[in-house]
Amino acid sequence: MSLQPSYLSKEALESKAEQLLSDYLGGHHLRSRQALDIDSFAEFFLGANIDYQRLSLDDSVLGMSIFQPLLMSLSRPSGGVVDVVFPGQTILIDSDALADSPESRLRFTLAHECSHLILHKHIYYRDPAMKCSSNNGYQPFTTASESARSDKLDRAEFQANYLGAALLMPREPFTDTFNHFVPHGWYSLNDFGKREAVTKIAATFGVSLQATAIRIKNLKLAG
């Protein structure tokens, strides 16, 4: 079976995010300009467990989604290895890799992994007794895939990035916020004004400046 998920357009991913958020807290986040409590969304809406482990010694792995009970061998800084069994529907976060990062980076990592649980369980679910090589198993969220912007890259990673962004920055509230801080259009602002607007929008939704800039571009708000 191919591990590539089916193609989903950006509009389909936007609609998926809106459908999910309409069912979460009565659709509150589709009507308000505020940060989504992504921990609560993951644990109480998706029924996911969030666990913090050391996933890589070089800080390259930020998170992973566990779709079914899984035994993992995790390296320790001391050089030892410990075997840990994780239940299905678990999001693993490398707290050391994100220790010195802004909270927005952790929030996006959680949203990305939530999106894998939502979109890709049928792709990555497998018999836990099977041993999978790195070429055909689930790929963790890494510092490389974190900034994936194009669907020409790994499709699953692109979809998780896009849906994660749409959950954290829902289309209508985000557009309303953009128009609030940029009332006269993007090109009415100088470079300082643009950065100030992006900073205020990012703070509203608890996301990074980069994630905000990408969202503005994807929603064609600066055109």
GROMACS .gro file of C-alpha atoms in nm:
model
  223
    1MET     CA    1   0.000   0.000   0.000
    2SER     CA    2   0.127   0.345  -0.086
    3LEU     CA    3   0.199   0.565   0.212
    4GLN     CA    4   0.119   0.878   0.013
    5PRO     CA    5  -0.218   1.019   0.119
    6SER     CA    6  -0.475   1.121  -0.137
    7TYR     CA    7  -0.449   1.469  -0.283
    8LEU     CA    8  -0.638   1.734  -0.089
    9SER     CA    9  -0.672   2.087  -0.219
   10LYS     CA   10  -0.605   2.385   0.006
   11GLU     CA   11  -0.977   2.459  -0.003
   12ALA     CA   12  -1.052   2.105   0.117
   13LEU     CA   13  -0.809   2.150   0.405
   14GLU     CA   14  -0.963   2.488   0.492
   15SER     CA   15  -1.308   2.327   0.495
   16LYS     CA   16  -1.181   2.039   0.710
   17ALA     CA   17  -1.043   2.282   0.967
   18GLU     CA   18  -1.369   2.475   0.974
   19GLN     CA   19  -1.572   2.156   1.011
   20LEU     CA   20  -1.358   2.045   1.307
   21LEU     CA   21  -1.367   2.384   1.476
   22SER     CA   22  -1.744   2.409   1.429
   23ASP     CA   23  -1.772   2.094   1.643
   24TYR     CA   24  -1.521   2.216   1.905
   25LEU     CA   25  -1.666   2.433   2.183
   26GLY     CA   26  -1.971   2.510   1.973
   27GLY     CA   27  -1.769   2.675   1.700
   28HIS     CA   28  -1.637   2.947   1.933
   29HIS     CA   29  -1.304   2.975   1.750
   30LEU     CA   30  -1.474   3.039   1.419
   31ARG     CA   31  -1.635   3.350   1.568
   32SER     CA   32  -1.355   3.493   1.780
   33ARG     CA   33  -1.012   3.639   1.726
   34GLN     CA   34  -0.805   3.449   1.980
   35ALA     CA   35  -0.553   3.170   2.017
   36LEU     CA   36  -0.679   2.813   2.006
   37ASP     CA   37  -0.597   2.606   2.316
   38ILE     CA   38  -0.427   2.339   2.107
   39ASP     CA   39  -0.349   2.119   2.409
   40SER     CA   40  -0.717   2.106   2.502
   41PHE     CA   41  -0.816   2.049   2.138
   42ALA     CA   42  -0.572   1.757   2.115
   43GLU     CA   43  -0.659   1.592   2.445
   44PHE     CA   44  -1.030   1.655   2.492
   45PHE     CA   45  -1.156   1.686   2.133
   46LEU     CA   46  -0.933   1.439   1.950
   47GLY     CA   47  -0.880   1.214   2.252
   48ALA     CA   48  -0.503   1.223   2.206
   49ASN     CA   49  -0.240   1.164   2.470
   50ILE     CA   50   0.043   1.419   2.477
   51ASP     CA   51   0.376   1.282   2.597
   52TYR     CA   52   0.716   1.448   2.623
   53GLN     CA   53   1.021   1.240   2.542
   54ARG     CA   54   1.373   1.285   2.408
   55LEU     CA   55   1.319   1.187   2.043
   56SER     CA   56   1.657   1.280   1.897
   57LEU     CA   57   1.994   1.367   2.042
   58ASP     CA   58   2.061   1.636   1.781
   59ASP     CA   59   1.730   1.819   1.835
   60SER     CA   60   1.625   1.751   1.475
   61VAL     CA   61   1.298   1.573   1.563
   62LEU     CA   62   1.027   1.797   1.708
   63GLY     CA   63   0.731   1.560   1.726
   64MET     CA   64   0.573   1.232   1.620
   65SER     CA   65   0.225   1.086   1.604
   66ILE     CA   66   0.164   0.732   1.728
   67PHE     CA   67  -0.139   0.578   1.559
   68GLN     CA   68  -0.147   0.241   1.737
   69PRO     CA   69   0.026   0.093   2.046
   70LEU     CA   70   0.395   0.102   1.968
   71LEU     CA   71   0.721  -0.003   2.134
   72MET     CA   72   0.996   0.251   2.068
   73SER     CA   73   1.362   0.241   2.163
   74LEU     CA   74   1.465   0.589   2.271
   75SER     CA   75   1.825   0.698   2.311
   76ARG     CA   76   1.933   0.880   2.622
   77PRO     CA   77   2.201   1.154   2.642
   78SER     CA   78   2.404   0.926   2.869
   79GLY     CA   79   2.435   0.682   2.581
   80GLY     CA   80   2.182   0.432   2.705
   81VAL     CA   81   1.863   0.318   2.533
   82VAL     CA   82   1.526   0.267   2.696
   83ASP     CA   83   1.226   0.085   2.550
   84VAL     CA   84   0.894   0.265   2.599
   85VAL     CA   85   0.547   0.146   2.500
   86PHE     CA   86   0.313   0.423   2.386
   87PRO     CA   87  -0.063   0.382   2.344
   88GLY     CA   88  -0.231   0.462   2.016
   89GLN     CA   89  -0.349   0.816   1.949
   90THR     CA   90  -0.040   0.962   2.116
   91ILE     CA   91   0.144   1.280   2.022
   92LEU     CA   92   0.509   1.273   2.119
   93ILE     CA   93   0.688   1.603   2.166
   94ASP     CA   94   1.063   1.646   2.209
   95SER     CA   95   1.067   1.897   2.495
   96ASP     CA   96   1.446   1.937   2.479
   97ALA     CA   97   1.439   2.031   2.109
   98LEU     CA   98   1.174   2.293   2.181
   99ALA     CA   99   1.301   2.400   2.525
  100ASP     CA  100   1.454   2.727   2.408
  101SER     CA  101   1.194   2.796   2.140
  102PRO     CA  102   0.898   3.035   2.160
  103GLU     CA  103   0.570   2.880   2.272
  104SER     CA  104   0.436   2.938   1.920
  105ARG     CA  105   0.674   2.672   1.786
  106LEU     CA  106   0.543   2.413   2.032
  107ARG     CA  107   0.186   2.511   1.946
  108PHE     CA  108   0.248   2.463   1.575
  109THR     CA  109   0.418   2.127   1.638
  110LEU     CA  110   0.112   2.011   1.833
  111ALA     CA  111  -0.123   2.136   1.560
  112HIS     CA  112   0.086   1.958   1.296
  113GLU     CA  113   0.069   1.628   1.486
  114CYS     CA  114  -0.305   1.672   1.551
  115SER     CA  115  -0.343   1.707   1.175
  116HIS     CA  116  -0.164   1.377   1.115
  117LEU     CA  117  -0.401   1.205   1.358
  118ILE     CA  118  -0.697   1.362   1.177
  119LEU     CA  119  -0.584   1.300   0.819
  120HIS     CA  120  -0.343   1.010   0.802
  121LYS     CA  121  -0.434   0.731   1.040
  122HIS     CA  122  -0.550   0.514   0.751
  123ILE     CA  123  -0.214   0.567   0.581
  124TYR     CA  124   0.022   0.501   0.869
  125TYR     CA  125  -0.173   0.252   1.080
  126ARG     CA  126   0.000  -0.083   1.070
  127ASP     CA  127   0.045  -0.401   1.268
  128PRO     CA  128   0.269  -0.299   1.562
  129ALA     CA  129   0.453  -0.630   1.524
  130MET     CA  130   0.581  -0.517   1.184
  131LYS     CA  131   0.921  -0.354   1.168
  132CYS     CA  132   0.930  -0.066   0.924
  133SER     CA  133   1.237   0.091   0.771
  134SER     CA  134   1.276   0.468   0.760
  135ASN     CA  135   1.183   0.450   0.393
  136ASN     CA  136   0.830   0.321   0.443
  137GLY     CA  137   0.733   0.415   0.796
  138TYR     CA  138   0.583   0.730   0.941
  139GLN     CA  139   0.823   1.021   0.917
  140PRO     CA  140   0.854   1.238   1.231
  141PHE     CA  141   0.807   1.614   1.226
  142THR     CA  142   1.158   1.753   1.191
  143THR     CA  143   1.333   2.086   1.163
  144ALA     CA  144   1.342   2.024   0.786
  145SER     CA  145   0.970   1.955   0.738
  146GLU     CA  146   0.872   2.233   0.980
  147SER     CA  147   0.893   2.497   0.707
  148ALA     CA  148   0.756   2.289   0.418
  149ARG     CA  149   0.541   2.528   0.213
  150SER     CA  150   0.486   2.345  -0.112
  151ASP     CA  151   0.271   2.047  -0.201
  152LYS     CA  152   0.560   1.946  -0.427
  153LEU     CA  153   0.729   1.832  -0.107
  154ASP     CA  154   0.614   1.534   0.099
  155ARG     CA  155   0.235   1.538   0.063
  156ALA     CA  156   0.159   1.420   0.417
  157GLU     CA  157   0.386   1.682   0.568
  158PHE     CA  158   0.239   1.957   0.352
  159GLN     CA  159  -0.114   1.856   0.449
  160ALA     CA  160  -0.029   1.845   0.820
  161ASN     CA  161   0.138   2.187   0.798
  162TYR     CA  162  -0.155   2.339   0.611
  163LEU     CA  163  -0.431   2.191   0.825
  164GLY     CA  164  -0.237   2.278   1.140
  165ALA     CA  165  -0.213   2.639   1.028
  166ALA     CA  166  -0.584   2.647   0.939
  167LEU     CA  167  -0.673   2.517   1.286
  168LEU     CA  168  -0.456   2.772   1.464
  169MET     CA  169  -0.554   3.057   1.229
  170PRO     CA  170  -0.910   2.989   1.104
  171ARG     CA  171  -0.980   3.158   0.774
  172GLU     CA  172  -1.259   3.401   0.871
  173PRO     CA  173  -1.126   3.516   1.210
  174PHE     CA  174  -0.778   3.547   1.062
  175THR     CA  175  -0.906   3.754   0.769
  176ASP     CA  176  -1.104   3.975   1.009
  177THR     CA  177  -0.793   4.026   1.220
  178PHE     CA  178  -0.583   4.107   0.915
  179ASN     CA  179  -0.838   4.367   0.804
  180HIS     CA  180  -0.847   4.511   1.156
  181PHE     CA  181  -0.473   4.570   1.166
  182VAL     CA  182  -0.440   4.649   0.793
  183PRO     CA  183  -0.754   4.855   0.727
  184HIS     CA  184  -0.622   5.033   0.419
  185GLY     CA  185  -0.459   4.735   0.244
  186TRP     CA  186  -0.120   4.572   0.260
  187TYR     CA  187   0.049   4.807   0.016
  188SER     CA  188  -0.055   5.111   0.218
  189LEU     CA  189   0.204   5.008   0.478
  190ASN     CA  190   0.578   5.063   0.475
  191ASP     CA  191   0.811   4.781   0.582
  192PHE     CA  192   0.790   4.878   0.950
  193GLY     CA  193   0.411   4.893   0.934
  194LYS     CA  194   0.392   4.551   0.770
  195ARG     CA  195   0.613   4.392   1.035
  196GLU     CA  196   0.412   4.559   1.312
  197ALA     CA  197   0.085   4.429   1.163
  198VAL     CA  198   0.222   4.076   1.127
  199THR     CA  199   0.349   4.089   1.486
  200LYS     CA  200   0.005   4.188   1.618
  201ILE     CA  201  -0.173   3.923   1.413
  202ALA     CA  202   0.076   3.657   1.529
  203ALA     CA  203   0.023   3.756   1.893
  204THR     CA  204  -0.356   3.734   1.850
  205PHE     CA  205  -0.339   3.371   1.740
  206GLY     CA  206  -0.030   3.260   1.935
  207VAL     CA  207   0.171   3.173   1.626
  208SER     CA  208   0.508   3.272   1.482
  209LEU     CA  209   0.577   3.560   1.248
  210GLN     CA  210   0.672   3.308   0.979
  211ALA     CA  211   0.348   3.110   1.018
  212THR     CA  212   0.151   3.433   1.005
  213ALA     CA  213   0.327   3.552   0.689
  214ILE     CA  214   0.266   3.216   0.518
  215ARG     CA  215  -0.101   3.226   0.618
  216ILE     CA  216  -0.139   3.578   0.475
  217LYS     CA  217   0.012   3.453   0.152
  218ASN     CA  218  -0.201   3.136   0.134
  219LEU     CA  219  -0.521   3.334   0.191
  220LYS     CA  220  -0.409   3.594  -0.067
  221LEU     CA  221  -0.471   3.878   0.177
  222ALA     CA  222  -0.175   4.087   0.065
  223GLY     CA  223  -0.277   4.094  -0.301
   0.00000   0.00000   0.00000
